[in-house]
Short mmCIF file of C-alpha atoms in Angstrom, two decimals:
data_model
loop_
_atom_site.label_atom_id
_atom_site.label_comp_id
_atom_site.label_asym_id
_atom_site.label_seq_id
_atom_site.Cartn_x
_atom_site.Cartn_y
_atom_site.Cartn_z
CA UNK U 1044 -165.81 53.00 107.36
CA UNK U 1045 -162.71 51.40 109.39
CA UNK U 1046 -161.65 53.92 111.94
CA UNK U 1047 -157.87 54.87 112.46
CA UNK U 1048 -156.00 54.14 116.19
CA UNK U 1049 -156.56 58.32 116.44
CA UNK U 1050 -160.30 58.48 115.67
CA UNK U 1051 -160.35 55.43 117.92
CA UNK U 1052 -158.81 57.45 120.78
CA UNK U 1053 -161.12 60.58 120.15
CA UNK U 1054 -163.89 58.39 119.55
CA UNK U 1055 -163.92 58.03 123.38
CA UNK U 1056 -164.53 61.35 124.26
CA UNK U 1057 -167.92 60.99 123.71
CA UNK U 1058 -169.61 62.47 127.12
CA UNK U 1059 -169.47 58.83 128.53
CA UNK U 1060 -169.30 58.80 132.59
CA UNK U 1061 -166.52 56.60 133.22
CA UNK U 1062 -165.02 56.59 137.43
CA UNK U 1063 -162.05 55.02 138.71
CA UNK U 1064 -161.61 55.33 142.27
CA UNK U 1065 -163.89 57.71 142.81
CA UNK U 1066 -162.95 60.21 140.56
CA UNK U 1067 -164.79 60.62 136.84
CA UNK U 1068 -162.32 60.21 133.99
CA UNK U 1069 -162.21 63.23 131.61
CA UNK U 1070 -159.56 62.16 129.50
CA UNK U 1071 -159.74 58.13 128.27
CA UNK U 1072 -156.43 58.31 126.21
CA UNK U 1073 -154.37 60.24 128.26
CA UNK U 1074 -155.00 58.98 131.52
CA UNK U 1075 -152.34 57.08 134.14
CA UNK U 1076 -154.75 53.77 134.28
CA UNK U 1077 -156.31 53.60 131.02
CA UNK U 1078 -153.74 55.13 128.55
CA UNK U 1079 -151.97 51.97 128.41
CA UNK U 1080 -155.24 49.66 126.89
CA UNK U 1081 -156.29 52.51 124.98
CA UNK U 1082 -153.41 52.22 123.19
CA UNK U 1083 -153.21 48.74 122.99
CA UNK U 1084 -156.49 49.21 121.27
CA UNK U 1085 -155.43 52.11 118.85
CA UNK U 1086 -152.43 49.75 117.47
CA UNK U 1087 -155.04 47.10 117.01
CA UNK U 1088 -157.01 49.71 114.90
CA UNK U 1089 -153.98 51.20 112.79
CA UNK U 1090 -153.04 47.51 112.59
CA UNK U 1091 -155.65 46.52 110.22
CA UNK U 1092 -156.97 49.74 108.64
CA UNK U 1093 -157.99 50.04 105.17
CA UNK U 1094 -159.31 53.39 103.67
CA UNK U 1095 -161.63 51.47 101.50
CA UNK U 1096 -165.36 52.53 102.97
CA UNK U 1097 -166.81 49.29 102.39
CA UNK U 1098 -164.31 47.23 104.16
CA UNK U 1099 -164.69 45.27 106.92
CA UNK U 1100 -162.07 44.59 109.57
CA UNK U 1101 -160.64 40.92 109.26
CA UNK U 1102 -160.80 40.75 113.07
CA UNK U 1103 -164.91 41.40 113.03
CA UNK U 1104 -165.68 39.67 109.98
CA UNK U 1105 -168.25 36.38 110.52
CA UNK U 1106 -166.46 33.10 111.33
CA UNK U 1107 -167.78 30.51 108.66
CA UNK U 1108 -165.58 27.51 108.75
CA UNK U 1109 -163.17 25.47 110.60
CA UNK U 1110 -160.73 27.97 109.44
CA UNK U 1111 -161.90 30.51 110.09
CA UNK U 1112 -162.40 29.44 113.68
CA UNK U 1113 -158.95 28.38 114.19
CA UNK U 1114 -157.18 31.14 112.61
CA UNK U 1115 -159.62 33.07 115.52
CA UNK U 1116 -158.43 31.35 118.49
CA UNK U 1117 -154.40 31.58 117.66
CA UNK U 1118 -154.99 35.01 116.66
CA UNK U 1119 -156.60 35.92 120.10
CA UNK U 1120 -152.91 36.14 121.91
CA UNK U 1121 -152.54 39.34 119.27
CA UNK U 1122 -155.18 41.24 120.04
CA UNK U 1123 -156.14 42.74 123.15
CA UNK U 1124 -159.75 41.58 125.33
CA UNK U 1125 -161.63 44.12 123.81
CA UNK U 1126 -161.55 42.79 120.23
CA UNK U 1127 -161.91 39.52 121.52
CA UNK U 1128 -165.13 40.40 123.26
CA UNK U 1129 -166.09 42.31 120.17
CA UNK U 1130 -165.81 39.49 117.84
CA UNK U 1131 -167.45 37.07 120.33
CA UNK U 1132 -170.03 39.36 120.89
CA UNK U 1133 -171.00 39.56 117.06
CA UNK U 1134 -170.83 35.80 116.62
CA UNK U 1135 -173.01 35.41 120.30
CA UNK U 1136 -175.44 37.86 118.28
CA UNK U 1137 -175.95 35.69 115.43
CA UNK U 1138 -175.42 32.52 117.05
CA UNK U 1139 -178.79 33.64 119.09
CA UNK U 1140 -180.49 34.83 116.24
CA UNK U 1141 -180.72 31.31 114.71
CA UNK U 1142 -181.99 30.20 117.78
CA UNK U 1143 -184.61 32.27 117.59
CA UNK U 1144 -185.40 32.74 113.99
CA UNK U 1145 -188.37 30.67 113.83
CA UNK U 1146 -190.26 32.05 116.61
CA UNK U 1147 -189.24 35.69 116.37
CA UNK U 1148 -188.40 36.26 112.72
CA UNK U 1149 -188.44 39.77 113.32
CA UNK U 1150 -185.95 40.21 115.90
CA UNK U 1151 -183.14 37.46 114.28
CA UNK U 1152 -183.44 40.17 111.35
CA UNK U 1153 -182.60 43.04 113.58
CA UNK U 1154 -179.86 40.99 114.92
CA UNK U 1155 -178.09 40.70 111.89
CA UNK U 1156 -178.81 43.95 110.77
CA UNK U 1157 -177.32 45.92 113.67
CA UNK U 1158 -174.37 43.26 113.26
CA UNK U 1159 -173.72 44.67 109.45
CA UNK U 1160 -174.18 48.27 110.85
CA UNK U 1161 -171.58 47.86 113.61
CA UNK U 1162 -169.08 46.30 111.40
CA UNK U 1163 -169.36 49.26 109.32
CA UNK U 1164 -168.85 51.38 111.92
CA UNK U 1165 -166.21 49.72 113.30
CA UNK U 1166 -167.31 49.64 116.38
CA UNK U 1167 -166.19 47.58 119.73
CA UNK U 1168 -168.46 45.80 121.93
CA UNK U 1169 -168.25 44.78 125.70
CA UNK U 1170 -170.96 42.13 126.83
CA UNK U 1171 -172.95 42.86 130.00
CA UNK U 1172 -174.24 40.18 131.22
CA UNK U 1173 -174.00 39.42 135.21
CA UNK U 1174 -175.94 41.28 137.21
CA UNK U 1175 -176.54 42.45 140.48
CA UNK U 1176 -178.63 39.53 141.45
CA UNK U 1177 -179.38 40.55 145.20
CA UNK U 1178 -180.34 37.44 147.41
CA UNK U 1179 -179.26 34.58 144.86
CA UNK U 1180 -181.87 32.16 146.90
CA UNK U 1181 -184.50 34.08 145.35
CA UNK U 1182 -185.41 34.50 141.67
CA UNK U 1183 -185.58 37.87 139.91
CA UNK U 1184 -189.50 38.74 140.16
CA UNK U 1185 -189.21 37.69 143.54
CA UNK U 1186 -186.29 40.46 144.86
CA UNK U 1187 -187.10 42.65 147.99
CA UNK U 1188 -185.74 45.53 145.20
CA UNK U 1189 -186.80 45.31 141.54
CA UNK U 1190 -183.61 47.02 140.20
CA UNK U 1191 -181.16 43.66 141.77
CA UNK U 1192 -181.93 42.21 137.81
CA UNK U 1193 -181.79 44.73 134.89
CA UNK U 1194 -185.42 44.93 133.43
CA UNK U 1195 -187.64 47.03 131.65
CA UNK U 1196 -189.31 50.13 133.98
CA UNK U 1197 -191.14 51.69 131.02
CA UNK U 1198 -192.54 50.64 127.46
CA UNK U 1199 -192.99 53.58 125.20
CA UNK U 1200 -194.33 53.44 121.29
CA UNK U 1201 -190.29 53.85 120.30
CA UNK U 1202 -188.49 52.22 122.76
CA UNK U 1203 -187.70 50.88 126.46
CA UNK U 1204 -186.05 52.37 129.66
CA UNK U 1205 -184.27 49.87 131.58
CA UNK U 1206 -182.82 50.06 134.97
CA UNK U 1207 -180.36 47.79 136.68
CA UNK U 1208 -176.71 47.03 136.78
CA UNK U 1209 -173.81 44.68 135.34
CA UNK U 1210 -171.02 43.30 136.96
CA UNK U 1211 -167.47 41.60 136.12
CA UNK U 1212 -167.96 43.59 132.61
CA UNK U 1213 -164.44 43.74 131.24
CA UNK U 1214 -163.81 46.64 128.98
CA UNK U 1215 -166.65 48.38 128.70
CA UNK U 1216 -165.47 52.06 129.26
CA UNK U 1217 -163.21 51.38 126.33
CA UNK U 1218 -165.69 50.41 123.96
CA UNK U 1219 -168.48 51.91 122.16
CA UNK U 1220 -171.57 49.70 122.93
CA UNK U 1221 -172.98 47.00 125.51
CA UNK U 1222 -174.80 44.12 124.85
CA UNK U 1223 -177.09 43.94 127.48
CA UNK U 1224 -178.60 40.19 127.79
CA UNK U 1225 -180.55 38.53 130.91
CA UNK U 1226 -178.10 36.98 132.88
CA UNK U 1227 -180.19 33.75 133.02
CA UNK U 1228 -183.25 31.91 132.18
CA UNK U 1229 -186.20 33.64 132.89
CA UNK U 1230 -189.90 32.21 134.31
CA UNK U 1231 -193.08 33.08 133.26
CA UNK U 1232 -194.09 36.47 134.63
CA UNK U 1233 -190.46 37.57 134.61
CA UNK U 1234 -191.21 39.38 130.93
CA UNK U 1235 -189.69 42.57 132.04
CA UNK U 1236 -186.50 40.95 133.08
CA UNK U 1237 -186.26 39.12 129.39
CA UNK U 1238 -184.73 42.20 127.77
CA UNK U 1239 -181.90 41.69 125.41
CA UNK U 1240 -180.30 44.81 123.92
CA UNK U 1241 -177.22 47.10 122.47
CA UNK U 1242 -176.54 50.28 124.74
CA UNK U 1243 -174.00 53.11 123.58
CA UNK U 1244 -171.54 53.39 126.05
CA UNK U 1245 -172.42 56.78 126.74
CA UNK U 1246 -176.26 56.85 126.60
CA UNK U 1247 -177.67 58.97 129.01
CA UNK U 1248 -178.22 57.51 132.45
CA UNK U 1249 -175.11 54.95 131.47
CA UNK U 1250 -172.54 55.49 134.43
CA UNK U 1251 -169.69 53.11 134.65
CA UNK U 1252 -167.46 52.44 137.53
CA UNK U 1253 -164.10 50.57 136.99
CA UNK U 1254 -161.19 48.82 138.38
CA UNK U 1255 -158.07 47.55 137.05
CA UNK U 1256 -155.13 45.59 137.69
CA UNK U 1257 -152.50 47.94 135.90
CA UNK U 1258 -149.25 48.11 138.40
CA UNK U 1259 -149.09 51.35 140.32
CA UNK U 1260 -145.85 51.27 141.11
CA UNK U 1261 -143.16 54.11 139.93
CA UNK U 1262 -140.56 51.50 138.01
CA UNK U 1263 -143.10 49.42 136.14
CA UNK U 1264 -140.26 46.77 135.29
CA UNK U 1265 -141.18 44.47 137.77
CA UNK U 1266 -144.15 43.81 135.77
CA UNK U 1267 -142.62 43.23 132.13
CA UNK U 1268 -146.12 41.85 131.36
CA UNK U 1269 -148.88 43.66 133.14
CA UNK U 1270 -147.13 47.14 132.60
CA UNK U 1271 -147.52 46.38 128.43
CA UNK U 1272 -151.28 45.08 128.68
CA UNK U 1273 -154.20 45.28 131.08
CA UNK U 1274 -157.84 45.80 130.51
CA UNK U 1275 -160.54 47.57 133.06
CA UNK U 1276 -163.06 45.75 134.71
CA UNK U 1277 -166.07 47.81 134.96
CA UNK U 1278 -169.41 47.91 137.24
CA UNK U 1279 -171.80 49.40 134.54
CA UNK U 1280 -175.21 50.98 136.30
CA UNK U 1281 -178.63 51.45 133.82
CA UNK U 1282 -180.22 54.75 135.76
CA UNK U 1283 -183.19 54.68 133.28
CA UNK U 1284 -181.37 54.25 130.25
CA UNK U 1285 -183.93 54.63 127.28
CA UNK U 1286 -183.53 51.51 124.32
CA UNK U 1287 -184.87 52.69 120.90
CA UNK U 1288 -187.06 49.32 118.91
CA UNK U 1289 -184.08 49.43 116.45
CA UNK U 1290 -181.36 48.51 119.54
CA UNK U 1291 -184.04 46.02 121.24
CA UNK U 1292 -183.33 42.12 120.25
CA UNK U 1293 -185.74 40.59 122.95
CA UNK U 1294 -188.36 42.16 125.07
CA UNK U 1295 -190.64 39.84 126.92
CA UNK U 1296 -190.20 36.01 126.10
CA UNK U 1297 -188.72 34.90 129.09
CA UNK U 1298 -188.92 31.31 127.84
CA UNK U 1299 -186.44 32.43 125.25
CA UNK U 1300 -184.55 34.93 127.99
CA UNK U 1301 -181.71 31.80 128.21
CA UNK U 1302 -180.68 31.78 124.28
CA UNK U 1303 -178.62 34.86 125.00
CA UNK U 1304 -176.74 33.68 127.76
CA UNK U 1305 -175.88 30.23 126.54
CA UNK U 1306 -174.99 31.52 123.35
CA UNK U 1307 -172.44 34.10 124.81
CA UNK U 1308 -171.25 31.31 127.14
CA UNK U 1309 -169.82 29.14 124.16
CA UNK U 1310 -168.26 32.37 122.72
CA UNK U 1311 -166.87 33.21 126.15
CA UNK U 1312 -165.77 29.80 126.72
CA UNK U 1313 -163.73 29.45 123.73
CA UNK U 1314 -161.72 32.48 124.05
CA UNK U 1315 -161.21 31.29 127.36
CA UNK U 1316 -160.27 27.82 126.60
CA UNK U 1317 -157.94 29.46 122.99
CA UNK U 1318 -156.17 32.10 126.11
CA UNK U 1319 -155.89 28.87 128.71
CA UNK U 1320 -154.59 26.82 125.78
CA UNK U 1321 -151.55 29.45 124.99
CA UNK U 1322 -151.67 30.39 128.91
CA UNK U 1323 -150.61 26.23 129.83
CA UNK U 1324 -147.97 26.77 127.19
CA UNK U 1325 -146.34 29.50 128.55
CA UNK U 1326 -146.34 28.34 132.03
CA UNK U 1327 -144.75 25.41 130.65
CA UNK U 1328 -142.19 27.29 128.86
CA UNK U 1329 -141.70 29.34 132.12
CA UNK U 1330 -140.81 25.80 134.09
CA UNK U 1331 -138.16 24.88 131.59
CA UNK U 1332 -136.21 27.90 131.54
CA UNK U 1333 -136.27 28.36 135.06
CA UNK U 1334 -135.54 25.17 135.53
CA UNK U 1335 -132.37 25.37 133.09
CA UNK U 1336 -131.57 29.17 134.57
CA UNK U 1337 -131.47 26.90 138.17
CA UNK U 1338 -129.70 24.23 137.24
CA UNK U 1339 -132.08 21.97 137.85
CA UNK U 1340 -133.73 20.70 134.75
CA UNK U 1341 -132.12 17.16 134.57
CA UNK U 1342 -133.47 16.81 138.26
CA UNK U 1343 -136.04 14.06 138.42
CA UNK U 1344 -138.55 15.47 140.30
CA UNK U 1345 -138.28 18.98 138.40
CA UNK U 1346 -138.19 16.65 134.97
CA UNK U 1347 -142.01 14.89 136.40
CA UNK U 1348 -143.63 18.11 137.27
CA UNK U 1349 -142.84 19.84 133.95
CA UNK U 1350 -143.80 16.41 132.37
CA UNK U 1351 -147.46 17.04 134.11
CA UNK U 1352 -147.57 20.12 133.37
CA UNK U 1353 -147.64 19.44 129.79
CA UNK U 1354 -149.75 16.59 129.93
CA UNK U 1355 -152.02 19.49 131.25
CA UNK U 1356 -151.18 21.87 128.26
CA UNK U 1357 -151.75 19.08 125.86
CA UNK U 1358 -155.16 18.30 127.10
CA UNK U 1359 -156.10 21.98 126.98
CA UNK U 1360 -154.81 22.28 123.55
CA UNK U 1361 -156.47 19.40 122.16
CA UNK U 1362 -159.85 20.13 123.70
CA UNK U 1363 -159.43 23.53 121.86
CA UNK U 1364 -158.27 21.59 118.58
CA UNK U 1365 -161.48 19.46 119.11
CA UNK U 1366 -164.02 22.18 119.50
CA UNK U 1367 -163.14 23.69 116.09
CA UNK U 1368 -163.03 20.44 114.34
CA UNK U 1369 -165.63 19.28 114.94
CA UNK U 1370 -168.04 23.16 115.15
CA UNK U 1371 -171.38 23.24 113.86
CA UNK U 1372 -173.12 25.85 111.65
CA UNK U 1373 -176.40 28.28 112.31
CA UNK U 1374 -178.90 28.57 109.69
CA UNK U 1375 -176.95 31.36 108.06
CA UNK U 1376 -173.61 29.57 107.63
CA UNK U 1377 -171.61 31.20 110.48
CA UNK U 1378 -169.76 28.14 112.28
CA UNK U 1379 -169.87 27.89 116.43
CA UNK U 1380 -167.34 25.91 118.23
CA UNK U 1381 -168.31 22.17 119.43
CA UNK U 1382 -170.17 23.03 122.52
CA UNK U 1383 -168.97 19.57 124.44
CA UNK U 1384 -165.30 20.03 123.80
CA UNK U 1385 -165.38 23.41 124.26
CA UNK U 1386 -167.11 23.33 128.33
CA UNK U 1387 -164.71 20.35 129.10
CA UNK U 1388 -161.96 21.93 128.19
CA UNK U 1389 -162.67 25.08 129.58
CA UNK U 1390 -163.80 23.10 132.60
CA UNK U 1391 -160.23 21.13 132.55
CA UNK U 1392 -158.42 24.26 132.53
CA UNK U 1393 -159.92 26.31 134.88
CA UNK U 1394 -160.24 23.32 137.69
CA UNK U 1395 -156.14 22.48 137.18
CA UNK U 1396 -154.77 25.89 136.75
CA UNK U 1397 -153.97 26.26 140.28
CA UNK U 1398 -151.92 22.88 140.18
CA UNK U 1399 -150.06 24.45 137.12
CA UNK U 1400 -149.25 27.37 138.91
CA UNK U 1401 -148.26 25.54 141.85
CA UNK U 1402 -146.01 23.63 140.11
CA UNK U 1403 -144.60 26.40 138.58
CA UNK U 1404 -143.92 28.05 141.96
CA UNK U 1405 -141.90 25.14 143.43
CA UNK U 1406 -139.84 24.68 140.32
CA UNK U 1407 -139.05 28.26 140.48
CA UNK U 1408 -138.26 28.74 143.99
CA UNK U 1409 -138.66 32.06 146.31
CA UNK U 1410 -137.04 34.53 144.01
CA UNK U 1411 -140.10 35.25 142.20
CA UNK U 1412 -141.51 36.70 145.43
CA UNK U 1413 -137.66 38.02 146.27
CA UNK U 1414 -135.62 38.73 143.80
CA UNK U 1415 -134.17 42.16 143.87
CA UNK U 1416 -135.85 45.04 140.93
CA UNK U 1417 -133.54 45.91 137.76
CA UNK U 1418 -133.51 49.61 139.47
CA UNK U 1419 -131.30 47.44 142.09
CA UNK U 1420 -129.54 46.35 138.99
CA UNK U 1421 -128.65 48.95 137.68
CA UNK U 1422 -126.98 50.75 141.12
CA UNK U 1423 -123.42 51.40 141.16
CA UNK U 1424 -122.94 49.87 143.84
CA UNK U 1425 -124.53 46.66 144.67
CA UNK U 1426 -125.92 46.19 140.77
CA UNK U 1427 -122.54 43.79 139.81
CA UNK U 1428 -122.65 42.32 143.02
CA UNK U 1429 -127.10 41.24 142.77
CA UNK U 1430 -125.95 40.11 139.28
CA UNK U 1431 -123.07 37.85 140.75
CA UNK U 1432 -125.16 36.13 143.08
CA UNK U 1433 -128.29 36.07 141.11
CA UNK U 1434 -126.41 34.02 138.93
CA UNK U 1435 -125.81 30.32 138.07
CA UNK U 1436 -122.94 29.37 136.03
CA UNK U 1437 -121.66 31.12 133.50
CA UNK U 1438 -123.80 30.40 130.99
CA UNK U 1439 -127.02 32.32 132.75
CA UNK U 1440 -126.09 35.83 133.65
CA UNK U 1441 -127.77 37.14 137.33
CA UNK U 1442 -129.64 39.94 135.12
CA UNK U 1443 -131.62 37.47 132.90
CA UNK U 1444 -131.98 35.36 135.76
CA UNK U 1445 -133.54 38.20 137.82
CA UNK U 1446 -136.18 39.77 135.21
CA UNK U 1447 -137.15 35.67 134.23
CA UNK U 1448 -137.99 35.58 138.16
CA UNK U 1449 -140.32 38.81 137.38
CA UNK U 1450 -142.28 37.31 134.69
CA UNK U 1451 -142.87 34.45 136.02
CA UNK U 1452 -143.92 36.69 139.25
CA UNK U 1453 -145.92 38.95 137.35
CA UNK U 1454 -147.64 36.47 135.02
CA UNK U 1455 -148.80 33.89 137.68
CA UNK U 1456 -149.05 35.95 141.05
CA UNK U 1457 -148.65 39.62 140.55
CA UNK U 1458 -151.10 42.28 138.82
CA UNK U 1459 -151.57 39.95 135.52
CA UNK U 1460 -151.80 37.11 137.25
CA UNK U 1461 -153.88 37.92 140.39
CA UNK U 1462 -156.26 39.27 137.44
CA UNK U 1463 -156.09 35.89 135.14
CA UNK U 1464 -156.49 33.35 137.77
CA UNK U 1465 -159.88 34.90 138.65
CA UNK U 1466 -160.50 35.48 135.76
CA UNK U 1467 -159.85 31.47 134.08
CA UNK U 1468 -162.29 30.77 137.03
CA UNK U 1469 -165.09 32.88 136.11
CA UNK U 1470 -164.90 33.86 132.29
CA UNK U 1471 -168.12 32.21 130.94
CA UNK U 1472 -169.76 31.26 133.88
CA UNK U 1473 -168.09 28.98 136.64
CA UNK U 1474 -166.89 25.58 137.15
CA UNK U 1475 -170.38 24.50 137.57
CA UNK U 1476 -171.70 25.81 134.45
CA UNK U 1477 -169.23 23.77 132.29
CA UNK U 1478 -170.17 20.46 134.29
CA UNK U 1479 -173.68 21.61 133.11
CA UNK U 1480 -173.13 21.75 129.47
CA UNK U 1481 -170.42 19.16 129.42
CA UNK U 1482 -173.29 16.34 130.96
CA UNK U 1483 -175.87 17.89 128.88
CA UNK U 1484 -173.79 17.56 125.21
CA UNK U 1485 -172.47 14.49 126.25
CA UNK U 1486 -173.76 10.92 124.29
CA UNK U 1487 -174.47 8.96 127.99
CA UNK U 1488 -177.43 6.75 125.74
CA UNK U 1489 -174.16 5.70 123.65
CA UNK U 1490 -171.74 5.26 126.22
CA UNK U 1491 -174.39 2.87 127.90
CA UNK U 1492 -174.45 0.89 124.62
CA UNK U 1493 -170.70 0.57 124.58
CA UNK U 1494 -170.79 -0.26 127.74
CA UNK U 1495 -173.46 -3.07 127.30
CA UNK U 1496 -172.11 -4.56 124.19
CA UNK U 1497 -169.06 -4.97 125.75
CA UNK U 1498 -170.63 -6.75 128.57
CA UNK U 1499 -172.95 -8.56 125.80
CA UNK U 1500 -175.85 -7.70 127.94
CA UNK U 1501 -179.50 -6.68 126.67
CA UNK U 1502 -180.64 -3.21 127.91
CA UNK U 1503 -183.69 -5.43 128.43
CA UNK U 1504 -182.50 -7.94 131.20
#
């Protein structure tokens, strides 16, 4: 049965150990950091509710078609990370459970089975999958400390205990469960480290430790963005957390330790590329109004840098386009985004957001870094005289022109976008994982056969 944005909220005081700067949060919903994406995520609940106790939520039900795919990625901007991660989690589930099916049956059932059950419970999910790694030179079996990799300490006749701990998780004190997958591919010998799995959130020995970017500052208007949304980004530690069989998708199998991983990565890739994609486009949007609020938009070099930007935006857009056209299908009929389109346009984003930014910057000029705070507006006594020489012309009054300079600040170098530049960069793995896949899905045998017939050469000679 769909849950209501109240259960949601009481939902979370469930005896999970949650910190934030060194102190352990007793009180998810009504505290200064986290009330705000709590109830973000309570709107998103009340949003779609239905009574009905077979329902299933629109936003967790299985993508099966082009449609369904795109209607996904332009509905991303609405929701907050946590659904997003949800949803991707679900469709990384089954997207790994085809890859598995035929040589564990078994565990592609269970899969899909604990999918059903946690769309009837209505449930969110947070995806742990980086972990502590220790020396990166050396591989996991071969650690000075076991525990640098999460892995399995103890097999018991019902279950697991695993020990470890997951990095650069985003929302997982706000959600209900982890999925807990090997960060990477695994060699033989490395069975205990092949451990693929769903955690509650507040299983004993869980303890998560968060940050997050939310703007600590007394007059929050600076940060018209940021102030509205944020999510936690959470250290999550495994002190001998116990797995039941029923939670346990792969234990031992290290040749199949990698499924996990490269499934999530397309599912983290294109919600990264669908938020880069609508990210360009505001950025773009940003330059033009700026430009206009300025008086500067019929200024040839502001005119070529917006023109590049959107040459950017385009790209981004169409590689996003691209990867839903043309997505494939598992062997029970959910769709998955074109793998190739989706890691080079990921790839193309992430390596040229900095230039967009940039570009951005120097169209805007210094009073995104300067420009005075609407409390300064508002005084009686210097408020008319910020808004006479924060304007333009008559047509752009100082005030507009004072809270566009704080989005733009806030979106591209304050708390949001300190957050989303790092986190463009990383989300799915890095630059170097996209070249990866992007070489690996590309044709080269028939881009060497274009490239011969068009020389009329044999492969031969």
């Amino acid at each position: 049965m769909m849950m209501t944005g109240e259960q949601y909220k009481q939902s979370l005081n469930d005896g999970r150990r949650v910190f934030i700067e060194g102190a352990l949060v007793t009180d998810m919903a009504n505290h200064p950091v986290f009330k705000v994406p709590v109830e973000v995520s309570a709107k998103l609940y009340d949003r779609g509710y239905d009574p009905n106790p077979d329902a299933v939520r629109a936003t967790t039900r299985i993508l099966r078609s082009t449609e369904d795919l795109r209607h996904h990625a332009t509905k991303l901007e609405e929701d907050d990370i946590l659904l997003e991660v949800t949803s991707a989690s679900m469709m990384t589930l089954l997207t790994a459970a085809g890859r598995i099916e035929s040589a564990l049956p078994e565990n592609a059932a269970r899969i899909r089975a604990w999918v059903k059950d946690a769309q009837a419970r209505d449930v969110r999910i947070a995806q742990c999958i980086t972990d502590g790694k220790g020396d990166r030179s050396r591989k996991p079996s071969q650690q000075d400390d076991p525990d640098a990799y999460v892995h399995v300490v103890e097999r018991r006749p019902d279950g697991v205990v695993i020990r470890g701990a997951k990095l650069h998780i985003t929302a997982a004190s706000i959600a209900h469960e982890l999925m807990t997958i090997p960060t990477k591919s695994m060699k033989a010998g490395e069975d205990e480290y092949s451990i693929a799995c769903m955690v509650p959130v507040n299983a004993p020995g869980v303890r998560i430790v968060d940050v997050d970017y939310a703007p600590r500052h007394v007059d929050q208007r600076r940060f018209p963005i940021s102030s509205r949304k944020h999510t936690p980004d959470s250290f999550v530690i495994f002190d001998d957390v116990f797995v039941p069989n029923e939670r346990i998708f792969l234990d031992g199998h290290p040749e199949l330790a990698a499924v996990f991983a490269h499934s999530l990565g397309l599912w983290e890739r294109i919600g990264g590329l669908a938020a880069m994609a609508n990210g360009y486009d505001k950025m773009v949007g940003f330059a033009q109004l700026v430009a206009e609020a300025n008086g500067l938009d019929k200024i040839a070099h502001i005119k070529e840098k917006i023109s590049t930007m959107i040459i950017n935006a385009t790209i981004v857009r169409a590689c996003l386009d691209a990867a839903i056209d043309k997505c494939g299908y598992s062997s029970d009929g959910s769709a998955f985004p074109d793998e190739l389109y989706t890691n080079a346009g990921k790839y193309f984003g992430a390596y040229n957001f900095n230039t967009m930014v940039r570009d951005l910057h120097d169209i805007a000029g210094g009073s995104i870094q300067t420009a005075p705070s609407v409390a300064d507006l508002e005084n009686e006594e210097v408020g008319h005289l910020i808004r006479k020489y924060m304007g333009t012309k008559q047509s752009v009054d100082g005030s507009y022109r004072t809270k566009l300079f704080h989005a733009i600040y806030d979106f591209t170098a304050g708390a949001n976008g300190s957050w989303w530049s790092i986190a463009m960069l990383q989300s799915g793995g890095g630059l170097y994982a996209q070249r990866i896949v992007t070489r690996g899905r590309y044709d080269i045998e028939a881009a060497k056969n274009r490239a011969l017939e068009a020389a009329h050469l044999s492969p031969e000679l």
